[in-house]
Coordinates of C-alpha atoms and ligand atoms in Angstrom, one line a residue:
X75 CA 0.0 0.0 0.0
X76 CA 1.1 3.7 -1.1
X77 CA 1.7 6.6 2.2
X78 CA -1.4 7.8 0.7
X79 CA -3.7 4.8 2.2
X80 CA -2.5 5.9 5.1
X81 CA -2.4 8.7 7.9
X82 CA -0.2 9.8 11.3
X83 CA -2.2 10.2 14.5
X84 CA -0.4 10.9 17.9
X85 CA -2.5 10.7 20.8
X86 CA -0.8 13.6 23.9
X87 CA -1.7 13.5 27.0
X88 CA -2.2 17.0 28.5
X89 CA 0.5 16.3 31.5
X90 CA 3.3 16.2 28.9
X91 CA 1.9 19.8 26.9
X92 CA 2.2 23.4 29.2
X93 CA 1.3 25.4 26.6
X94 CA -1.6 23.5 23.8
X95 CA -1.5 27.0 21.9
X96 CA 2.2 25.9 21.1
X97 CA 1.4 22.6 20.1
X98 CA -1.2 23.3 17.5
X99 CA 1.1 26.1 16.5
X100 CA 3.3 23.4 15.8
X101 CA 1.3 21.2 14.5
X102 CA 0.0 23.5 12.1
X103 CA 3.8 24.4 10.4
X104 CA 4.2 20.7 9.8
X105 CA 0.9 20.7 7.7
X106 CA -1.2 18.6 10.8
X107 CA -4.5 17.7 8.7
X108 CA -6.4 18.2 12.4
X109 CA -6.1 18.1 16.1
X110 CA -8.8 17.1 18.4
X111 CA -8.8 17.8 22.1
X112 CA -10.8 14.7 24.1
X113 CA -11.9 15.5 27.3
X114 CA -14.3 13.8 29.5
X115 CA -14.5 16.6 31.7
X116 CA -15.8 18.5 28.9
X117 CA -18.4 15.9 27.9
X118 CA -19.4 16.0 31.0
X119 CA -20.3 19.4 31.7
X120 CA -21.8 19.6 28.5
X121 CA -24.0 16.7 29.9
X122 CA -24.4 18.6 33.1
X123 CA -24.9 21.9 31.5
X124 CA -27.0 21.4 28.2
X125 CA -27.9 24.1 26.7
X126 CA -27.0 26.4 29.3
X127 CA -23.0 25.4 28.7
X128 CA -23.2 27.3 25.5
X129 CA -26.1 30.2 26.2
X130 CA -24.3 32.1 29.4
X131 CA -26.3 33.4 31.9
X132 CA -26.2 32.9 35.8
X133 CA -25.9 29.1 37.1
X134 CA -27.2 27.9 40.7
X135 CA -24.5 27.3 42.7
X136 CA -26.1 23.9 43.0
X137 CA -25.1 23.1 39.6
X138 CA -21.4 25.2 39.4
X139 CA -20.4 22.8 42.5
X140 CA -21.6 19.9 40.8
X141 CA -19.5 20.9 37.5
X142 CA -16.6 21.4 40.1
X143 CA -17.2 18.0 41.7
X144 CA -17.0 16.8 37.9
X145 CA -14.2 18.3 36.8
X146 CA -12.0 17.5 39.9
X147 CA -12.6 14.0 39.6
X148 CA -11.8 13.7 35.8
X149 CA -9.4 11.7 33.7
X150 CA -6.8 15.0 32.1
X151 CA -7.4 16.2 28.4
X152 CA -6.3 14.0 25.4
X153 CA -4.9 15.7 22.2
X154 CA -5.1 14.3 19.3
X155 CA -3.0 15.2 16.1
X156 CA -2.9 13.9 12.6
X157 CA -0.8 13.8 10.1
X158 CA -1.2 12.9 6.0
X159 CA 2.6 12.0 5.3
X160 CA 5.2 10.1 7.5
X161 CA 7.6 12.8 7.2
X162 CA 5.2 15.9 8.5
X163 CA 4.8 13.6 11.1
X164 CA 8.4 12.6 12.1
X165 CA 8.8 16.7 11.8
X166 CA 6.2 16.8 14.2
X167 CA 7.6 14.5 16.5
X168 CA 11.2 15.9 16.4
X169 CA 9.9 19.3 17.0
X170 CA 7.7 18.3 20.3
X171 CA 10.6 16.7 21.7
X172 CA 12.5 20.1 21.4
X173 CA 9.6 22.0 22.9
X174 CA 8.6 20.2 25.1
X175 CA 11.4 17.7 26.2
X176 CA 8.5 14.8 25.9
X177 CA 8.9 12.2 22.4
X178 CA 5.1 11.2 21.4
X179 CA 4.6 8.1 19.9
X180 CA 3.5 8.2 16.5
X181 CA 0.8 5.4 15.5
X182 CA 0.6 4.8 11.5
X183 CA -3.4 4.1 10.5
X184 CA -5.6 3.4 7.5
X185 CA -7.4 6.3 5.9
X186 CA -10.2 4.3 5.9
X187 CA -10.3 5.2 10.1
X188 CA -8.9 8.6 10.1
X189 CA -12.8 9.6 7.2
X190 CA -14.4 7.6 9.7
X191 CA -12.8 8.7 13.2
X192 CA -12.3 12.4 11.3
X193 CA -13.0 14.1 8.9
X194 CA -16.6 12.8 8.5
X195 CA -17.6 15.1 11.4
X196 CA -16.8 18.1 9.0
X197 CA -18.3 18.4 6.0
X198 CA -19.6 21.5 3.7
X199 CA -21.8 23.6 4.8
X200 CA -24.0 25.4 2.5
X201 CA -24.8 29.0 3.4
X202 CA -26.4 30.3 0.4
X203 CA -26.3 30.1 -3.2
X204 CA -23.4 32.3 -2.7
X205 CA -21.5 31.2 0.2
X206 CA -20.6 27.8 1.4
X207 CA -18.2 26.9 4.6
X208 CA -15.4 24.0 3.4
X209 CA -13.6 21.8 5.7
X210 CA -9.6 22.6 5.5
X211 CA -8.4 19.8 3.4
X212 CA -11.6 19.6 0.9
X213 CA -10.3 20.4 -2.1
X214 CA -12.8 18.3 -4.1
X215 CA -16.0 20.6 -4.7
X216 CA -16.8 22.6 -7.6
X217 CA -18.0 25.7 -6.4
X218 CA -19.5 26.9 -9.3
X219 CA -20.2 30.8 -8.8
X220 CA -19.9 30.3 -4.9
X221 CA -17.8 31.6 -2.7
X222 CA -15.7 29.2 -0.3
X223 CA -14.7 30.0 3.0
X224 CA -11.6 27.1 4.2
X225 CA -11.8 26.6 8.1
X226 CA -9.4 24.4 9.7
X227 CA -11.2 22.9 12.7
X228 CA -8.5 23.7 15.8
X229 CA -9.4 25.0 18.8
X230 CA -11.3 28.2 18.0
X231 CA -15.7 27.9 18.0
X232 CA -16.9 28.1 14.7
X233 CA -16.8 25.5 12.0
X234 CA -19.9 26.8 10.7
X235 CA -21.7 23.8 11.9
X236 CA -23.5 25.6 14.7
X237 CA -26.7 27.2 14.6
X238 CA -25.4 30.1 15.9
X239 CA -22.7 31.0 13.2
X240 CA -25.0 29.8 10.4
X241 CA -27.7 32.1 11.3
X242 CA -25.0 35.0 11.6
X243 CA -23.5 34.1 8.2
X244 CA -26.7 34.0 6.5
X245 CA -28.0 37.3 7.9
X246 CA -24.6 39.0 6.5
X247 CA -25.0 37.3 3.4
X248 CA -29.1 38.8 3.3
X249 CA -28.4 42.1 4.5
X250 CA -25.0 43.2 3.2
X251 CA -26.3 44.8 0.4
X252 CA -27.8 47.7 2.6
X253 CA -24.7 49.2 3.2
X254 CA -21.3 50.6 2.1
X255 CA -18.7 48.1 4.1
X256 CA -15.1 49.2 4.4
X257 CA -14.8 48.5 8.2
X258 CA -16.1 45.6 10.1
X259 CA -15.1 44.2 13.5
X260 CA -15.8 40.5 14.3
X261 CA -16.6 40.7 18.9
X262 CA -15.8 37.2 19.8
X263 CA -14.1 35.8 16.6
X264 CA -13.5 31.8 17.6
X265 CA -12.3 31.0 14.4
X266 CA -12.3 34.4 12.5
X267 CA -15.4 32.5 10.5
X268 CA -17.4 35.3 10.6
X269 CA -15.1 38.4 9.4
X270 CA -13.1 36.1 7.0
X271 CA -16.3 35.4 5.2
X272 CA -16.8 39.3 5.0
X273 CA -13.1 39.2 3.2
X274 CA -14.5 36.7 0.4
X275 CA -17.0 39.5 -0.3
X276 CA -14.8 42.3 0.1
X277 CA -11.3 42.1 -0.1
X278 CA -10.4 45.6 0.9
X279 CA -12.7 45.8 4.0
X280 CA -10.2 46.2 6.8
X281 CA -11.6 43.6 9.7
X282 CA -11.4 43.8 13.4
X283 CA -11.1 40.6 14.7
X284 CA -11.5 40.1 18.8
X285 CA -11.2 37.3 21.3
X286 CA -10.3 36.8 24.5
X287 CA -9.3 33.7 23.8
X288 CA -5.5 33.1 22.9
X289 CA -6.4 29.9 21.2
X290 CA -9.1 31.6 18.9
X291 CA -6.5 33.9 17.8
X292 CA -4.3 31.1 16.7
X293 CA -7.0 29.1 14.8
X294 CA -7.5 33.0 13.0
X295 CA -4.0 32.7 11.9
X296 CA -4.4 29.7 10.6
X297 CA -7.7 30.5 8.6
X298 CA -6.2 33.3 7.1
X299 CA -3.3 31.9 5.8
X300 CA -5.2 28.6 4.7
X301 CA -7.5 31.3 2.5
X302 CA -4.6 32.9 1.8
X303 CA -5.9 36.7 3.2
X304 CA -2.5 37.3 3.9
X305 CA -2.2 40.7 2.0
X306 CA -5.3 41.8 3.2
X307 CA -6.2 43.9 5.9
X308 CA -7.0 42.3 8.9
X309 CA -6.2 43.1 12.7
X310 CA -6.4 40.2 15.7
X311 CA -6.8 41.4 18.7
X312 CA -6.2 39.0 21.5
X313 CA -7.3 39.1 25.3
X314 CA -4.9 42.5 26.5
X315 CA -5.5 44.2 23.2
X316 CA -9.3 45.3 23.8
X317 CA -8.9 48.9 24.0
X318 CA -7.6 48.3 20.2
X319 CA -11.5 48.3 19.3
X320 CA -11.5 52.4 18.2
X321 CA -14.0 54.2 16.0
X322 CA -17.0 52.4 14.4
X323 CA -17.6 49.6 11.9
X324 CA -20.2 49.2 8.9
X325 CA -20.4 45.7 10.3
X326 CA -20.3 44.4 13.9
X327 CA -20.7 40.4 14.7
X328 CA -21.1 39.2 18.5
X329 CA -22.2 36.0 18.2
X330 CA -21.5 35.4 21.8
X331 CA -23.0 34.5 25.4
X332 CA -26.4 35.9 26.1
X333 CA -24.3 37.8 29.5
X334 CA -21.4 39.0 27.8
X335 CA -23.7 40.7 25.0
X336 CA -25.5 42.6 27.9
X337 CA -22.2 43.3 30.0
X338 CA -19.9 44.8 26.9
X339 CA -23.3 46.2 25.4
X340 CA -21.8 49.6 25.2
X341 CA -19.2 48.9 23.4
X342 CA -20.6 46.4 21.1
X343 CA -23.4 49.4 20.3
X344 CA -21.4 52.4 19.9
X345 CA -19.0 50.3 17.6
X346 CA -21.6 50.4 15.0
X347 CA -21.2 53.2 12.7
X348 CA -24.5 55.0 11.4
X349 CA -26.1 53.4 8.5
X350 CA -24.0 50.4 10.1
X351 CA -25.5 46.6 10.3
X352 CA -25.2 45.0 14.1
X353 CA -26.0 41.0 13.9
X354 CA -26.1 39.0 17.8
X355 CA -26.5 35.5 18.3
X356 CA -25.7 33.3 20.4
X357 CA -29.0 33.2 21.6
X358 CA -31.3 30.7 23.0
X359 CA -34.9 31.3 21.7
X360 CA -36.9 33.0 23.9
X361 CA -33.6 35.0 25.4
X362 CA -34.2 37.4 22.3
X363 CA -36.7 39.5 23.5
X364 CA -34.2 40.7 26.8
X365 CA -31.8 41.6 24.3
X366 CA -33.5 43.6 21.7
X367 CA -34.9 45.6 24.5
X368 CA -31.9 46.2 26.1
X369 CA -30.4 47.4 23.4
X370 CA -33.1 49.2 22.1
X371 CA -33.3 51.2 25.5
X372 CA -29.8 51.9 25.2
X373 CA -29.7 53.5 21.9
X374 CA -33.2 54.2 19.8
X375 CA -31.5 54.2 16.4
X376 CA -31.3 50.5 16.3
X377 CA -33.9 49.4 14.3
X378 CA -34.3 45.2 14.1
X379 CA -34.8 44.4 10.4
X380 CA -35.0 40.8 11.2
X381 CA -34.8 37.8 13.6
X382 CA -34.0 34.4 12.4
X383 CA -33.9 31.0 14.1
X384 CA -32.5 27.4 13.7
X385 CA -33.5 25.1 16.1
X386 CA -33.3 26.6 19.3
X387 CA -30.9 29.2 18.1
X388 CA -32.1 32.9 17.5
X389 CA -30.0 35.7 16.2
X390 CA -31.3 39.4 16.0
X391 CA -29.8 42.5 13.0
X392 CA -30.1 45.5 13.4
X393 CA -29.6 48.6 11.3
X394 CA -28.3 52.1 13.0
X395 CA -30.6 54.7 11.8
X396 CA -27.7 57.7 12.4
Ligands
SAM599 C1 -19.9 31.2 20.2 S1 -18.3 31.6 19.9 C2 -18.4 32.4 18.4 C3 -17.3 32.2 17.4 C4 -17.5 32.7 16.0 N1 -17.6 34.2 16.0 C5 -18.7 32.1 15.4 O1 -19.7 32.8 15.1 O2 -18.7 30.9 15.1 C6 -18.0 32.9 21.1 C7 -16.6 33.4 21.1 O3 -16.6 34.5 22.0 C8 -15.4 34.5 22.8 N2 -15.7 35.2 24.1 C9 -16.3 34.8 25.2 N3 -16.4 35.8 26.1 C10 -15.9 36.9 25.5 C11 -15.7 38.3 25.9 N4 -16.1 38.7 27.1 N5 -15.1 39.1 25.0 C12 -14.7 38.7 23.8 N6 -14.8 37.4 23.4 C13 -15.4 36.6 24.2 C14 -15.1 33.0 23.0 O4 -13.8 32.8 23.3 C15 -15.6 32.4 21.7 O5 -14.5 32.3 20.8

């Protein structure tokens, strides 16, 4: 059998990592096809959580101590990295050992597990006629006249395969047409999915992209240079750099918990520029109505020209009258 029958998966505990931004950074300059990070804490939660785990808000102590009681008792995190050639991998390897004075063990599989184990949790994802989401190493789809936006799924939120960043990518993609965009700022980028699909559009639109999430910011770097936006003009902004948010934006995303859109609702507001488009999700359906009439009460020239939902997911746009 050819190398190409086969892929590279290492399997890293957490103990032997101190810093997992630095290993996906390195995985990423050898060409890793993916990293995964298993956790059963994480499962866990999510079990414990539900909804709530994603959709913010206050949580009765009840339930915090119980996630404490969880997450104390759990195994520690997995990584998991692949690799589509032998020598990316040895690279890999070599380079761990130097970082991180720890030699992972490299385990050589059939391609046949790495679609199943893999890559068959990401597939396209079909905005509109005009923009579709496609999974790094997809190179296979004829896109006719529409426009592809590569994410490589690391550690950032936002493959496109959550209700929440569909229903902000397809309000963009409905509403971009009312205004003028040369500026637009992404508040809570995950994966920079969200401004980098405003870059397809609009090559020249300087974006804003914010997280306070070092990881995020490293997945960003990878999507831009996998969609190769390296010329353009785009700004990350990582945990200490907020007060790098200045003037106002044609577009503003926050596709983010229902409390933080309340808490930094200042901000997120007065970022919009007049005749500017303001789209929020991250919203559980019903939690809508406290938002719009927040925000509403803050600042009268938001109008809401439309809310949309998938599943439970709700997001709200609005348009600044001045
Ligand atoms: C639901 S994800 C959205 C990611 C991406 N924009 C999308 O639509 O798929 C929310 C992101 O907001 C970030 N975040 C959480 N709290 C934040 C805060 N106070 N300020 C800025 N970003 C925050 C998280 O790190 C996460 O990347």
């Amino acid at each position: 059998m050819s190398e190409e029958n086969f892929y590279f998966e290492f399997a890293i505990p957490q103990r032997f990592i101190s810093d997992s931004v630095q290993l996906e950074k390195v995985a990423f300059s050898h060409n890793s096809s993916g990293m995964e990070e298993f956790s059963l804490v994480e499962s866990q939660v999510d079990e414990i959580l539900g909804e709530r785990s994603y959709s913010g808000g206050d949580l009765p102590v009840s339930v915090l101590d119980e996630v404490e009681a969880t997450i104390t008792n759990q195994n520690e995190k997995l990584f998991k990295v692949y690799f589509l050639t032998e020598k990316d991998a040895l690279c890999f390897q070599k380079e761990i050992e130097e970082c991180f004075n720890y030699l992972p063990e490299v385990s050589k599989k059939e391609i046949q597990d790495w679609n199943d184990e893999w890559r068959k949790h990401y597939n396209p994802i079909w905005i509109s006629e005009e923009l579709e989401i496609v999974p790094a190493w997809d190179n296979s789809h004829d896109s006719n006249s529409r426009k592809q936006l590569y994410i490589y799924p690391g550690m950032g939120f936002g493959t496109g395969s959550h209700e929440t960043t569909y229903l902000c990518l397809k309000s963009f993609v409905e509403q971009r047409n009312r205004v003028e965009y040369k500026r637009c700022l992404d508040f809570g980028c995950g994966s920079g999915i969200l401004g980098l699909a405003i870059q397809l559009f609009n090559s020249t639109c300087t974006l804003d992209l914010y997280d306070i999430d070092p990881e995020a910011i490293n997945n960003c770097i990878q999507n831009i240079e996998l969609n190769k936006f390296e010329q353009n003009p785009i700004n990350l902004y990582g945990p200490d750099k907020k007060e790098s948010i200045q003037g106002q934006y044609d577009i503003v995303f926050a596709n983010i918990l229902l409390n933080v859109l309340l808490f930094e609702r200042d901000l997120i507001v007065n970022s919009v520029a007049p005749k500017g488009i303001l789209i929020l999700s991250g919203l559980l359906k019903g939690q809508e109505v406290e938002v719009i009439k927040n925000y509403q009460n803050y600042n009268s020239d938001l109008i809401l020209i439309s809310v949309d939902q998938k599943n439970d997911w709700v997001s709200v746009t609005f348009e600044k009258n001045q």
